[in-house]
Structure formats: C-alpha cells, structure tokens
Coordinates of C-alpha atoms in Angstrom, one line a residue:
Chain A
M7 CA 74.2 -65.2 136.3
H8 CA 73.3 -67.6 133.6
E9 CA 69.7 -67.9 134.9
S10 CA 69.3 -64.2 135.2
I11 CA 70.1 -63.7 131.6
L12 CA 67.7 -66.4 130.6
C13 CA 65.0 -64.6 132.7
V14 CA 65.7 -61.3 131.0
I15 CA 65.5 -62.9 127.5
L16 CA 62.3 -64.7 128.5
Y17 CA 60.9 -61.4 129.9
I18 CA 61.7 -59.5 126.7
S19 CA 60.2 -62.2 124.4
M20 CA 57.0 -62.3 126.5
A21 CA 56.7 -58.6 127.0
C22 CA 57.3 -57.5 123.4
P23 CA 56.9 -60.4 120.9
G24 CA 58.2 -58.1 118.1
E25 CA 61.6 -58.0 119.8
R26 CA 62.2 -61.6 119.0
I27 CA 62.1 -60.8 115.3
L28 CA 64.4 -57.9 115.8
A29 CA 66.9 -60.0 117.7
L30 CA 66.9 -62.5 114.9
T31 CA 67.8 -60.2 112.0
E32 CA 70.7 -62.6 111.5
Y33 CA 68.8 -65.0 109.4
I34 CA 71.7 -67.3 108.4
H35 CA 74.6 -67.5 110.8
A36 CA 77.7 -69.7 110.2
V37 CA 80.1 -70.1 113.1
N38 CA 83.5 -71.5 112.3
L39 CA 81.9 -73.7 109.6
S40 CA 84.2 -76.4 108.2
F41 CA 83.4 -79.2 105.8
S42 CA 85.2 -82.0 104.0
Y43 CA 83.6 -84.8 101.9
Q44 CA 85.5 -87.5 103.7
N45 CA 85.9 -88.3 107.3
E46 CA 89.7 -88.8 107.3
P47 CA 91.7 -86.2 109.1
E48 CA 93.8 -85.4 106.0
A49 CA 90.8 -85.1 103.7
P50 CA 90.8 -81.8 101.8
Q51 CA 88.8 -79.1 103.6
V52 CA 86.2 -77.7 101.2
L53 CA 85.2 -75.1 103.8
K54 CA 87.6 -73.8 106.4
D55 CA 86.4 -72.0 109.4
V56 CA 83.8 -69.9 107.7
S57 CA 82.0 -67.4 109.9
L58 CA 79.3 -65.4 108.2
S59 CA 76.0 -63.8 109.0
V60 CA 73.2 -62.9 106.5
E61 CA 70.6 -60.4 107.6
K62 CA 67.0 -61.1 107.1
G63 CA 65.7 -59.4 103.9
S64 CA 69.1 -58.8 102.4
F65 CA 70.4 -59.7 99.0
V66 CA 73.8 -61.3 99.2
A67 CA 75.9 -62.5 96.3
V68 CA 78.5 -65.2 97.0
L69 CA 81.3 -65.1 94.4
G70 CA 84.1 -67.5 93.7
H71 CA 85.6 -69.6 91.0
N72 CA 84.8 -73.3 90.6
G73 CA 86.0 -75.3 93.6
S74 CA 86.1 -72.2 95.9
G75 CA 83.6 -73.7 98.2
K76 CA 80.7 -71.4 97.4
S77 CA 78.3 -74.2 96.4
T78 CA 79.3 -76.3 99.4
L79 CA 78.4 -73.3 101.6
A80 CA 75.1 -73.0 99.8
K81 CA 74.2 -76.6 100.3
H82 CA 74.6 -76.2 104.1
M83 CA 71.9 -73.6 104.1
N84 CA 69.1 -76.1 103.5
V85 CA 70.8 -79.0 105.1
I86 CA 71.8 -80.9 102.0
L87 CA 75.2 -81.0 103.7
L88 CA 76.0 -81.0 107.4
P89 CA 79.0 -79.2 108.9
S90 CA 82.1 -81.3 109.7
G91 CA 83.1 -78.7 112.2
G92 CA 81.4 -75.6 113.6
S93 CA 77.7 -74.8 113.1
L94 CA 75.2 -73.2 110.9
F95 CA 72.1 -71.6 112.2
V96 CA 69.1 -70.8 110.0
N97 CA 66.6 -68.5 111.7
G98 CA 68.1 -69.5 115.0
M99 CA 67.8 -73.2 114.3
D100 CA 71.0 -75.4 114.4
T101 CA 71.0 -77.3 111.1
S102 CA 72.7 -80.3 112.7
L103 CA 69.7 -81.1 114.8
E104 CA 67.4 -83.4 112.9
E105 CA 64.3 -82.0 114.6
H106 CA 64.8 -78.8 112.6
L107 CA 65.4 -80.4 109.2
W108 CA 61.9 -80.1 107.7
E109 CA 61.3 -76.7 109.2
I110 CA 64.6 -75.4 107.7
R111 CA 64.0 -77.0 104.3
Q112 CA 60.6 -75.2 104.1
Q113 CA 62.0 -71.9 105.1
V114 CA 65.1 -72.0 102.8
G115 CA 64.4 -73.0 99.2
M116 CA 67.1 -73.8 96.7
V117 CA 67.3 -73.3 93.0
F118 CA 70.1 -75.0 91.1
Q119 CA 72.1 -74.4 87.9
N120 CA 70.6 -76.8 85.4
P121 CA 66.9 -75.9 84.7
D122 CA 66.4 -79.4 83.3
N123 CA 67.3 -81.2 86.5
Q124 CA 64.8 -79.7 88.8
L125 CA 61.4 -79.8 87.2
V126 CA 59.5 -83.0 88.0
A127 CA 56.1 -82.7 86.5
T128 CA 54.8 -82.6 82.9
V129 CA 52.6 -79.6 83.4
V130 CA 53.9 -76.3 84.8
E131 CA 51.2 -75.8 87.5
E132 CA 51.7 -79.4 88.7
D133 CA 55.4 -78.8 89.0
V134 CA 54.8 -75.7 91.2
A135 CA 52.3 -77.7 93.3
F136 CA 54.8 -80.4 94.1
A137 CA 56.3 -79.0 97.3
P138 CA 53.1 -77.8 98.9
E139 CA 51.5 -81.2 98.1
N140 CA 54.4 -82.9 99.9
M141 CA 53.9 -80.6 102.8
G142 CA 50.3 -81.6 103.1
V143 CA 48.9 -78.2 102.3
P144 CA 45.1 -78.4 101.7
P145 CA 44.1 -78.5 97.9
E146 CA 42.4 -75.2 98.0
E147 CA 45.4 -73.5 99.6
I148 CA 47.7 -75.2 97.0
R149 CA 45.7 -73.7 94.2
R150 CA 46.0 -70.3 95.7
R151 CA 49.8 -70.7 96.3
V152 CA 50.4 -72.0 92.8
E153 CA 48.6 -69.0 91.2
E154 CA 50.4 -66.6 93.5
A155 CA 53.8 -68.1 92.8
L156 CA 53.3 -68.3 89.1
R157 CA 52.1 -64.7 88.9
T158 CA 55.1 -63.6 91.0
V159 CA 57.5 -65.0 88.5
G160 CA 55.4 -63.9 85.5
M161 CA 54.6 -67.4 84.3
W162 CA 50.9 -67.7 85.1
D163 CA 50.0 -67.6 81.4
F164 CA 52.1 -70.7 81.0
R165 CA 50.5 -72.7 83.8
D166 CA 49.2 -75.5 81.5
H167 CA 52.3 -75.7 79.3
A168 CA 54.8 -78.5 79.3
P169 CA 58.0 -77.4 81.1
H170 CA 60.3 -79.1 78.6
R171 CA 59.0 -76.8 75.9
L172 CA 59.9 -73.6 77.7
S173 CA 63.2 -71.6 77.4
G174 CA 65.9 -72.0 80.0
G175 CA 65.0 -68.7 81.6
Q176 CA 61.4 -69.7 81.8
K177 CA 62.3 -73.0 83.3
Q178 CA 64.3 -71.4 86.0
R179 CA 61.4 -69.1 86.8
I180 CA 59.2 -72.2 87.2
A181 CA 61.8 -73.6 89.5
I182 CA 61.7 -70.4 91.5
A183 CA 57.9 -70.5 91.6
G184 CA 58.2 -74.1 92.9
V185 CA 60.2 -72.8 95.8
L186 CA 57.9 -69.8 96.4
A187 CA 54.9 -72.1 96.7
M188 CA 56.4 -73.4 100.0
H189 CA 56.3 -69.8 101.3
P190 CA 59.9 -69.7 102.3
D191 CA 61.7 -66.8 104.0
C192 CA 64.9 -67.3 102.0
I193 CA 65.9 -68.5 98.6
V194 CA 69.4 -69.8 97.8
L195 CA 70.3 -69.9 94.1
D196 CA 73.3 -71.8 93.0
E197 CA 74.5 -70.3 89.7
P198 CA 70.9 -70.1 88.4
T199 CA 71.9 -68.2 85.3
A200 CA 75.1 -70.1 84.3
M201 CA 73.3 -72.1 81.5
L202 CA 71.1 -69.3 80.3
D203 CA 71.3 -66.8 77.4
P204 CA 71.4 -63.1 78.2
R205 CA 67.7 -62.8 78.0
G206 CA 67.1 -65.7 80.3
R207 CA 69.6 -64.3 82.8
R208 CA 67.9 -60.9 82.8
E209 CA 64.5 -62.6 83.4
V210 CA 65.8 -64.6 86.4
L211 CA 67.7 -61.7 87.9
E212 CA 64.7 -59.3 87.6
T213 CA 62.5 -61.9 89.3
I214 CA 64.8 -62.4 92.3
H215 CA 65.4 -58.7 92.7
R216 CA 61.7 -58.1 92.7
L217 CA 61.1 -60.9 95.3
N218 CA 63.7 -59.3 97.5
R219 CA 62.4 -55.8 97.1
E220 CA 58.7 -56.4 97.2
S221 CA 58.3 -59.5 99.5
G222 CA 61.4 -58.9 101.6
M223 CA 62.7 -62.4 100.7
T224 CA 66.2 -63.0 101.8
V225 CA 68.2 -63.9 98.6
I226 CA 71.5 -65.6 98.5
L227 CA 72.9 -65.7 95.0
I228 CA 75.9 -67.9 94.2
T229 CA 77.5 -66.8 91.0
H230 CA 80.7 -66.1 89.1
Y231 CA 79.2 -63.3 87.1
M232 CA 80.5 -60.0 88.4
D233 CA 77.7 -58.0 86.9
E234 CA 75.2 -60.0 88.9
A235 CA 77.1 -59.6 92.1
A236 CA 77.4 -55.8 91.5
Q237 CA 73.6 -55.5 91.9
A238 CA 73.6 -57.2 95.3
D239 CA 73.5 -55.4 98.7
R240 CA 76.5 -57.3 99.7
V241 CA 79.2 -59.4 98.1
V242 CA 81.0 -62.3 99.8
V243 CA 84.1 -63.6 97.9
M244 CA 85.2 -67.1 98.5
D245 CA 88.5 -68.7 97.6
S246 CA 89.9 -72.1 98.8
G247 CA 87.1 -72.6 101.2
T248 CA 87.4 -69.3 103.1
V249 CA 85.8 -65.9 102.8
I250 CA 88.5 -63.5 101.4
A251 CA 86.3 -60.4 101.0
D252 CA 83.0 -59.3 102.3
G253 CA 81.3 -55.9 101.8
T254 CA 79.3 -53.8 99.5
P255 CA 79.9 -54.3 95.8
K256 CA 81.9 -51.1 95.7
E257 CA 84.1 -52.1 98.6
V258 CA 84.8 -55.5 97.2
F259 CA 85.4 -54.7 93.6
S260 CA 87.7 -51.8 94.4
Q261 CA 90.1 -54.5 95.6
V262 CA 91.1 -55.4 92.1
E263 CA 94.2 -57.5 92.9
L264 CA 92.4 -59.5 95.5
I265 CA 89.6 -60.3 93.2
R266 CA 92.0 -61.4 90.4
S267 CA 94.0 -63.5 92.8
A268 CA 90.8 -65.4 93.5
G269 CA 90.5 -66.3 89.8
L270 CA 87.7 -63.8 89.2
D271 CA 87.2 -60.9 86.8
V272 CA 86.5 -57.3 87.7
P273 CA 84.1 -55.4 85.5
Q274 CA 85.8 -53.7 82.6
T275 CA 84.8 -50.3 84.0
T276 CA 86.5 -51.0 87.3
D277 CA 89.5 -52.5 85.4
L278 CA 90.0 -49.3 83.4
V279 CA 89.8 -47.0 86.4
H280 CA 92.2 -49.3 88.4
W281 CA 94.7 -49.1 85.5
L282 CA 94.5 -45.3 85.5
R283 CA 95.1 -45.2 89.2
T284 CA 97.9 -47.7 89.4
E285 CA 99.7 -47.3 86.0
K286 CA 99.1 -43.7 85.4
G287 CA 99.1 -42.5 89.0
L288 CA 95.9 -40.6 88.5
D289 CA 93.7 -39.6 91.4
L290 CA 90.4 -41.3 90.7
P291 CA 87.9 -42.9 93.0
A292 CA 88.6 -46.7 93.3
D293 CA 85.0 -47.7 93.5
C294 CA 83.7 -46.9 90.1
L295 CA 81.4 -49.7 89.1
T296 CA 78.9 -48.6 86.5
V297 CA 79.5 -47.3 83.0
E298 CA 78.3 -43.8 84.2
E299 CA 80.6 -43.7 87.2
A300 CA 83.6 -44.8 85.2
A301 CA 82.9 -42.4 82.3
D302 CA 82.3 -39.5 84.7
A303 CA 85.5 -40.2 86.6
V304 CA 87.6 -40.3 83.4
A305 CA 85.9 -37.3 82.0
K306 CA 86.9 -35.3 85.1
L307 CA 90.6 -35.8 84.1
F308 CA 89.9 -33.7 81.0
S309 CA 88.0 -30.9 82.6
Chain B
M7 CA 87.0 -69.4 46.8
Y8 CA 85.8 -69.2 50.4
A9 CA 86.2 -71.6 53.2
I10 CA 82.4 -71.4 53.9
E11 CA 79.8 -70.0 51.6
A12 CA 76.1 -69.9 52.1
Q13 CA 73.9 -69.1 49.0
N14 CA 70.4 -68.1 49.7
L15 CA 70.2 -70.6 52.5
T16 CA 66.7 -71.3 53.9
Y17 CA 65.7 -73.9 56.4
T18 CA 62.2 -74.7 57.6
Y19 CA 61.6 -77.1 60.5
G20 CA 58.5 -79.4 60.5
I21 CA 57.3 -78.7 57.0
K22 CA 53.6 -79.6 56.6
T23 CA 53.1 -80.0 60.3
P24 CA 51.4 -77.5 62.7
F25 CA 54.9 -76.7 64.0
E26 CA 56.3 -75.5 60.7
K27 CA 58.7 -72.7 61.3
T28 CA 61.4 -71.1 59.1
A29 CA 64.5 -70.8 61.3
I30 CA 66.7 -69.1 58.7
R31 CA 65.7 -67.3 55.6
D32 CA 67.7 -66.5 52.5
V33 CA 71.1 -66.3 54.2
S34 CA 74.0 -65.5 51.9
V35 CA 77.5 -65.1 53.4
Q36 CA 81.1 -65.7 52.3
I37 CA 83.7 -66.5 54.9
P38 CA 87.3 -66.6 53.7
A39 CA 89.7 -69.2 55.1
G40 CA 91.6 -68.4 58.2
E41 CA 89.1 -66.2 59.9
F42 CA 88.2 -66.4 63.6
V43 CA 84.5 -65.6 63.4
G44 CA 82.4 -64.6 66.3
V45 CA 78.8 -65.8 65.7
I46 CA 76.4 -63.6 67.6
G47 CA 72.7 -63.5 68.0
H48 CA 69.9 -64.1 70.4
T49 CA 68.5 -67.5 71.2
G50 CA 66.1 -68.1 68.4
S51 CA 68.0 -65.9 65.9
G52 CA 68.9 -68.9 63.8
K53 CA 72.6 -69.1 64.6
S54 CA 72.4 -72.7 65.8
T55 CA 70.5 -73.7 62.7
L56 CA 73.1 -71.9 60.5
I57 CA 76.1 -73.7 62.1
Q58 CA 74.4 -77.1 61.9
H59 CA 74.3 -76.6 58.1
I60 CA 78.0 -76.1 57.9
N61 CA 78.9 -79.7 58.8
G62 CA 75.8 -81.1 57.1
L63 CA 73.7 -82.0 60.2
L64 CA 70.9 -80.1 58.5
R65 CA 70.2 -80.1 54.8
P66 CA 69.0 -76.8 53.4
T67 CA 65.3 -76.5 52.5
S68 CA 66.5 -74.3 49.7
G69 CA 69.8 -72.7 48.8
K70 CA 73.3 -74.1 49.1
L71 CA 76.1 -74.5 51.6
L72 CA 79.6 -74.7 50.1
L73 CA 82.8 -75.7 51.8
N74 CA 85.9 -74.7 49.8
G75 CA 83.7 -73.9 46.8
K76 CA 82.0 -77.4 46.8
D77 CA 78.3 -77.9 47.5
I78 CA 78.4 -80.3 50.5
W79 CA 75.1 -81.9 49.3
E80 CA 76.2 -82.5 45.8
N81 CA 76.6 -86.1 46.6
P82 CA 74.6 -86.8 49.8
K83 CA 76.3 -90.2 50.3
E84 CA 79.6 -88.4 50.9
I85 CA 78.2 -86.2 53.7
R86 CA 80.1 -88.1 56.3
K87 CA 83.4 -86.7 54.9
V88 CA 82.0 -83.2 55.4
R89 CA 81.7 -84.0 59.1
F90 CA 85.4 -84.7 59.3
S91 CA 86.4 -81.5 57.5
A92 CA 83.9 -79.3 59.5
G93 CA 84.1 -80.2 63.2
L94 CA 81.3 -79.1 65.4
V95 CA 81.7 -78.8 69.2
F96 CA 78.2 -78.7 70.7
Q97 CA 77.2 -76.8 73.8
Y98 CA 78.2 -78.7 77.0
P99 CA 80.3 -81.1 74.9
E100 CA 81.5 -82.8 78.1
H101 CA 78.1 -84.5 78.3
Q102 CA 79.2 -86.5 75.3
L103 CA 82.3 -88.0 76.9
F104 CA 81.9 -91.7 77.1
E105 CA 85.2 -93.6 76.9
T106 CA 87.1 -95.2 79.7
T107 CA 90.2 -93.0 79.3
V108 CA 90.9 -89.5 78.2
Y109 CA 93.2 -90.9 75.4
K110 CA 90.4 -93.2 74.0
D111 CA 87.9 -90.4 74.1
I112 CA 90.1 -88.0 72.1
A113 CA 91.1 -90.9 69.7
F114 CA 87.4 -91.7 68.9
G115 CA 87.1 -89.3 66.0
P116 CA 90.4 -90.0 64.2
T117 CA 90.0 -93.7 64.7
N118 CA 86.6 -93.5 63.0
M119 CA 88.3 -91.8 60.1
G120 CA 90.1 -95.0 59.5
L121 CA 93.6 -93.6 60.3
S122 CA 96.5 -95.8 61.3
E123 CA 97.2 -96.3 65.0
E124 CA 100.3 -94.2 64.7
E125 CA 98.6 -91.3 63.0
V126 CA 95.8 -91.4 65.6
R127 CA 98.4 -91.3 68.4
L128 CA 100.0 -88.3 66.7
R129 CA 96.8 -86.4 66.4
V130 CA 95.6 -87.2 69.9
E131 CA 98.9 -85.8 71.2
E132 CA 98.7 -82.8 69.1
A133 CA 95.0 -82.1 70.1
A134 CA 95.9 -82.6 73.8
E135 CA 98.7 -80.1 73.4
F136 CA 96.4 -77.5 71.8
T137 CA 93.8 -77.9 74.5
G138 CA 96.3 -78.1 77.4
I139 CA 95.6 -81.6 78.5
S140 CA 98.7 -82.9 80.1
S141 CA 100.0 -86.4 79.3
A142 CA 99.5 -87.4 82.9
L143 CA 95.7 -87.2 82.3
M144 CA 95.7 -89.5 79.3
D145 CA 95.0 -92.7 81.2
Q146 CA 92.5 -91.3 83.6
S147 CA 88.8 -91.6 83.3
P148 CA 87.4 -88.4 81.7
F149 CA 84.7 -88.5 84.4
E150 CA 87.2 -87.8 87.1
L151 CA 88.3 -84.5 85.6
S152 CA 87.2 -81.0 86.6
G153 CA 84.5 -79.3 84.5
G154 CA 86.9 -77.2 82.6
Q155 CA 89.2 -80.2 81.9
K156 CA 86.3 -82.3 80.7
R157 CA 85.3 -79.7 78.2
R158 CA 88.8 -79.3 76.9
V159 CA 89.0 -83.1 76.4
A160 CA 85.8 -82.9 74.4
I161 CA 87.1 -80.1 72.3
A162 CA 90.4 -82.1 71.7
G163 CA 88.3 -84.9 70.4
V164 CA 87.1 -82.7 67.6
I165 CA 90.4 -81.0 67.0
A166 CA 92.0 -84.4 66.7
M167 CA 90.2 -84.9 63.4
R168 CA 92.1 -81.8 62.1
P169 CA 89.0 -80.2 60.7
E170 CA 89.5 -77.3 58.2
V171 CA 86.6 -75.6 59.9
L172 CA 86.2 -75.8 63.6
I173 CA 82.8 -74.6 65.0
L174 CA 82.2 -74.2 68.7
D175 CA 78.8 -73.5 70.1
E176 CA 79.3 -71.5 73.3
P177 CA 82.4 -73.4 74.5
T178 CA 82.7 -71.3 77.7
A179 CA 79.1 -71.5 78.9
G180 CA 78.9 -72.2 82.6
L181 CA 82.6 -72.0 83.2
D182 CA 84.2 -69.6 85.7
P183 CA 86.5 -66.8 84.4
R184 CA 89.6 -68.9 84.8
G185 CA 88.1 -71.8 82.8
R186 CA 86.8 -69.4 80.2
D187 CA 90.1 -67.7 79.7
K188 CA 92.0 -71.0 79.4
I189 CA 89.7 -72.3 76.7
L190 CA 89.7 -69.1 74.7
D191 CA 93.5 -68.6 75.0
R192 CA 94.0 -72.2 73.8
L193 CA 91.7 -71.7 70.9
R194 CA 93.5 -68.5 69.9
R195 CA 96.8 -70.4 69.9
Y196 CA 95.3 -73.3 68.0
H197 CA 93.9 -70.9 65.3
Q198 CA 97.2 -69.1 65.0
A199 CA 99.1 -72.3 64.6
Q200 CA 96.7 -74.1 62.3
K201 CA 95.6 -71.1 60.3
N202 CA 92.2 -72.8 59.8
T203 CA 88.8 -71.3 60.0
V204 CA 87.2 -71.1 63.5
L205 CA 83.6 -70.2 64.3
L206 CA 82.9 -69.3 67.9
V207 CA 79.2 -68.9 68.9
S208 CA 79.2 -66.6 71.9
H209 CA 76.8 -64.5 73.9
S210 CA 79.8 -62.4 75.2
M211 CA 80.4 -59.4 73.1
E212 CA 83.6 -58.8 75.2
D213 CA 84.9 -62.2 74.2
V214 CA 84.1 -61.7 70.5
A215 CA 85.9 -58.3 70.6
E216 CA 88.9 -59.8 72.3
Y217 CA 89.4 -62.9 70.3
C218 CA 87.7 -62.8 66.9
T219 CA 88.8 -61.2 63.6
S220 CA 85.3 -61.0 62.2
A221 CA 81.7 -61.2 63.4
L222 CA 78.6 -62.7 62.0
V223 CA 75.4 -61.5 63.5
M224 CA 72.1 -63.3 63.1
N225 CA 68.8 -61.6 63.8
R226 CA 65.3 -63.2 63.5
G227 CA 66.5 -65.8 61.1
T228 CA 68.3 -63.5 58.7
L229 CA 71.9 -62.4 58.4
F230 CA 72.2 -58.9 59.9
A231 CA 75.9 -58.5 59.2
Y232 CA 79.1 -60.3 58.4
D233 CA 82.2 -58.0 58.6
T234 CA 85.2 -57.2 60.7
V235 CA 84.6 -57.0 64.4
E236 CA 85.2 -53.2 64.3
N237 CA 82.7 -52.6 61.5
V238 CA 80.1 -54.7 63.1
F239 CA 80.5 -53.2 66.5
C240 CA 80.3 -49.7 65.1
R241 CA 76.6 -50.4 64.5
T242 CA 76.0 -50.0 68.1
E243 CA 72.4 -48.6 68.0
E244 CA 71.2 -51.4 65.8
L245 CA 72.9 -54.1 67.9
E246 CA 71.3 -52.6 71.1
Q247 CA 67.9 -52.6 69.4
M248 CA 68.4 -56.4 68.9
G249 CA 69.1 -56.6 72.6
L250 CA 72.8 -57.4 72.1
A251 CA 74.8 -55.5 74.7
I252 CA 78.0 -54.0 73.4
P253 CA 81.0 -54.3 75.7
A254 CA 80.9 -52.1 78.8
I255 CA 84.2 -50.5 77.8
T256 CA 82.7 -49.4 74.5
Q257 CA 79.8 -47.8 76.4
V258 CA 82.3 -45.8 78.5
F259 CA 84.0 -44.5 75.3
H260 CA 80.6 -43.6 73.8
R261 CA 80.0 -41.4 76.9
L262 CA 83.4 -39.9 76.8
A263 CA 83.2 -39.0 73.1
A264 CA 79.7 -37.6 73.7
A265 CA 81.2 -35.4 76.5
G266 CA 83.6 -33.9 74.0
I267 CA 86.7 -35.8 75.1
P268 CA 89.0 -36.4 72.1
V269 CA 88.7 -40.2 72.0
S270 CA 87.1 -42.5 69.4
R271 CA 83.7 -44.1 70.0
N272 CA 85.0 -47.3 68.5
V273 CA 87.0 -48.9 71.3
F274 CA 86.0 -52.5 71.9
T275 CA 88.8 -54.1 73.9
M276 CA 90.6 -53.3 77.2
D277 CA 94.0 -53.0 75.3
A278 CA 92.5 -50.5 72.8
A279 CA 90.9 -48.6 75.6
K280 CA 94.2 -48.2 77.4
Q281 CA 96.0 -47.1 74.3
A282 CA 93.3 -44.6 73.4
L283 CA 93.3 -43.1 76.9
S284 CA 97.1 -42.9 77.1
A285 CA 97.1 -41.0 73.8
A286 CA 94.3 -38.7 74.9
L287 CA 96.0 -38.0 78.3
E288 CA 99.2 -37.1 76.6
G289 CA 97.4 -34.8 74.3
R290 CA 95.8 -33.2 77.3
G291 CA 99.3 -32.6 78.7
R292 CA 100.5 -30.8 75.5
N293 CA 97.4 -28.6 75.3
A294 CA 97.7 -27.5 78.9

C-alpha cells in the first residue's frame, strides 16, 4: 500500500513536473506547533498546538497583541527558533532538519521592527549586497541583484547614500531590498511599520503589496495595526499562543467581540456598524470595513 | 498670562554650514494653562524642534519662548530649572531606563532636584500611582518589565518631578492597542487630577480627537493652526492636503452629510458618532 502510493507520487512528479509545484501550494505549513523558551515541563507555552497553512503567493496578516505569540510564530518561519513540539514545513522542508537550514533561510527573508537594528553597511548598495555576498553569488550577479532589488523598493537613487541618514520608512525599504537580493520566495515582516510615521508606513505597505502583486512573493505581515491587516488576503488572529480567528479581513473583523477579547481594536467603521446592529437592533451587514461600505450601509437606513 | 507662549520663534540648524536648515519659522502661539494639547504634523514639520524649545533643549535662533510669562532664556544659567518645570518624555523613553530598580529609576529626577528623601518617596509613589505601576514592581529591575510597563516607568520618572508642563513625544509608538489605551487613559486621569498643561505629540488623529482639548498643527516649519480640536478638525480639506488623515469616523460622517442625511460633518469621536446617529435615527422615526 505504502509503496504503491510512493510509486504514484513518483510517477506524477516525473510525468508532469508542473504538478509538484501545484501540490506544494501550501508554502508554509505548521502542524501542531508548540514552543516554550525553557525546557522544563511547566515552562509557559508561547505557542500552543498551532496548525496553519499559508498558500504560495498569498498575503497573510498575523494580528495579535504583544505577547500573543505572533512574533514567535514568525521566528519559526526562517528557523530562528525551532519547535518544542510539532513541526513547521517551509516549501515542504522540515525546519528541524539542519540540512534544510540554509535553503530555508534563503527562501524566507525576514524584516524586523527596528530599522536601525538591521542595516549593517555604511553605504546603501553595500548593505543590500550583504546577503548575496555571503551566499557566494558572483560579483556581476550581485550587481544585477542589488540594482533590481533597489529599483523594486524605489530606492535606487539612494544607492550611494549612508543608511543612517535616511528616514525610517526608507531604512525599512533598504532592509526589504536586502532580503530581495537573496531572491527569496517569501518575506516575513515582524511589525515593520511599528516605529514609522504615517508616510513611512505607507511607503513600506505599498512596497510589500506591490511585491506580492507583481512578483507573486508570499508575504506574511505580523502587525497590530488593523488597517494594515484589512488590506491582506487573509487575517490570522493570535491570542495566548493559539490561533483564535482565521479568514478574510471581512470574516475576521465582523467578529467584533472576539477581536476585542484578544486585546485588539476593530476599525472605527466596523465599530460603528457593530453598535448599530447590536445596540440599535438594526439590520446591517456585519462585514463593513471601508469608509465607503460603512457610510453606504448607514445611509440605507435613511432611504 | 499663558502657560506656554512662543513669540516669533525661529530655529535654524547648522548655521553657516552646508547643512543649514530652518526647522521652524516665525512661530507664535499662546497655550493657556490646563490644556491637553495634541501636537500634530508630519515628520519634518518642525513639531519636535518646537517641543524641544519648551524645556530649553534648544535655544531660539530668534524670537522668544515664555513659560508662565517668563522668557526662559532671560538668564541662561537658570535653564536647568526650566527643565524641572517643563518635563519632556522622549520617543521610546524606555531606552533611557538605567537604574537597578524601578523605584530608583523613577526617583532619579526628583533626587536631582535636591528634594528630601521623604519628598522623593512621596513623589515616586504619586507618579507610580498615576502611571499604574504597582508597588510590587518597585524593587524589580526595570529591564525585566514588559514594553508597556517600561514605558510607563519612564513616564513616571518625568511625572515625579511634578512639571507644570508635561510634553510627551509619541508616547504610544510601537505599543499594541491595550498598551496604548492604558497609557492614554492614565495620562487623561493625570491631567484631570493635576490640572497642568500636557502636550501630546501624536500621529493618530483618532487619539487626538479622543483625548485632547486643543490641537496644534505644524506644517513645513510653520504653525498651521492652534485651536480647539473641533475647530482644527473642521479644516478637513487643508489637513488632508498636508497628508494628515482625519479619523475614519469623520470620513463616514462627511459621506453621510454629502448624501443628504441630517447629520453634522463635524463628528470626530466614536461617542459623538453614536450620539449623532441616535438623534438622526430618532428624527427619522418621527418623520416617517
């Protein structure tokens, strides 16, 4: 039985190589993932039995308050942390097997919260070249990749600037370019906009949405900004180390009480419609997210 | 007499260097005592430069800065006293925690003021109460606390000096909604109890609408407006042109009013929105 299945899989993968890619649309796959920082049995579990799949090419926002486990989950995705229980697969590779370590780290790039902590060089283009240099990419190819990455994030004109003189949003875009120069399949961003002003936030968000749309990059955005999550294909809400909601932004944000119980905000628009539904008993769609949707729904009450 | 008054305040960085840049130009504003002022403006608008003048970290290139009617640079040797009466909480103030215990960290400011040990203890306790730091935390290392707790300890360190003017530069940056609400609620209570002047630099128009009594808007180094929150937020089109997003709830009411529904355009908070809609819905019932 077992062998026959293997044979069939082998047959499919040989006969139609494209099938393999189709079968692996689950790019990141967590199976009963648990994690605690200490080895003792009573140590607090930061992640409890998390099972989650992220499709290749999707844009997933992971929401949660501080301490909900969202960053810990993110750090498993490029093997900064290893599961205490369960497994995590990246593109079919088990992260706990050391032979996959470098492959996974090149395929999944990470961007962190503080723009000042992740730039290493004194010139922008040297900073972007850092990862491909370490990977042993030939110099000519490095030049090509650095230009491509800097153009993608709209920072090519700043290539010979000093990173410390740039704005926070610009620094984060350099950090993203540094990841892009590795040619990853997936980029995981851990609260990349938390320290930025509104303009910097917009720059970074536009950049990652464009990457997702135009290059098919899988994007996992860890955030506690609802408006950022509302723009994702899918929203995963974490609380106390577990996934408490998972769906489209409309599906998730319409569960106002659940979101609040997780220490998060709902957008003012959703809040208003929710109040009209629950306090005033009015028949309105629960999934109003944008200003237009909320205004249209309320306006209908008066028509 | 005003708590804070700027008279034709201009500040130029790097005079006579290639980097010379005028950060604020001819700013005149009068802020009465007891206001809770939201300071709004883009990065580079000059708001940080302005607030650094209020406690004498920067000295005006020209013009004057007055606290309680007194030019703070009248006697430059006395500028240290100004820093006790105008307390400035920087961005990410938790990076400045350094003491071995929470108590010592909060006590640092009042101790430097030369107060008695008893008075210092009183002020530390008062500041910890305002910021919601429980007495159980007092002997812990500040570095063992959560991000939100660390920040509240850092704010307590400034509050403990009992400043007449408390200035906070984006005190909620990087915090999650729970941490943000806790800090803002505590600040509101502190302001109501102390009746002093509080300046809150914020990028969140929602927070300014919710917590502040007046708003000061900087744009390209000049003062765009200083007025009540309502009067400032009514200038929606101009604010949007500066790239400052008005609260989402206000945008909803703009659309409703434009669609001919009998509600005001000038709704800035959730509570006001609920009241306005309740009234409009009742009116609808009577007309039908």
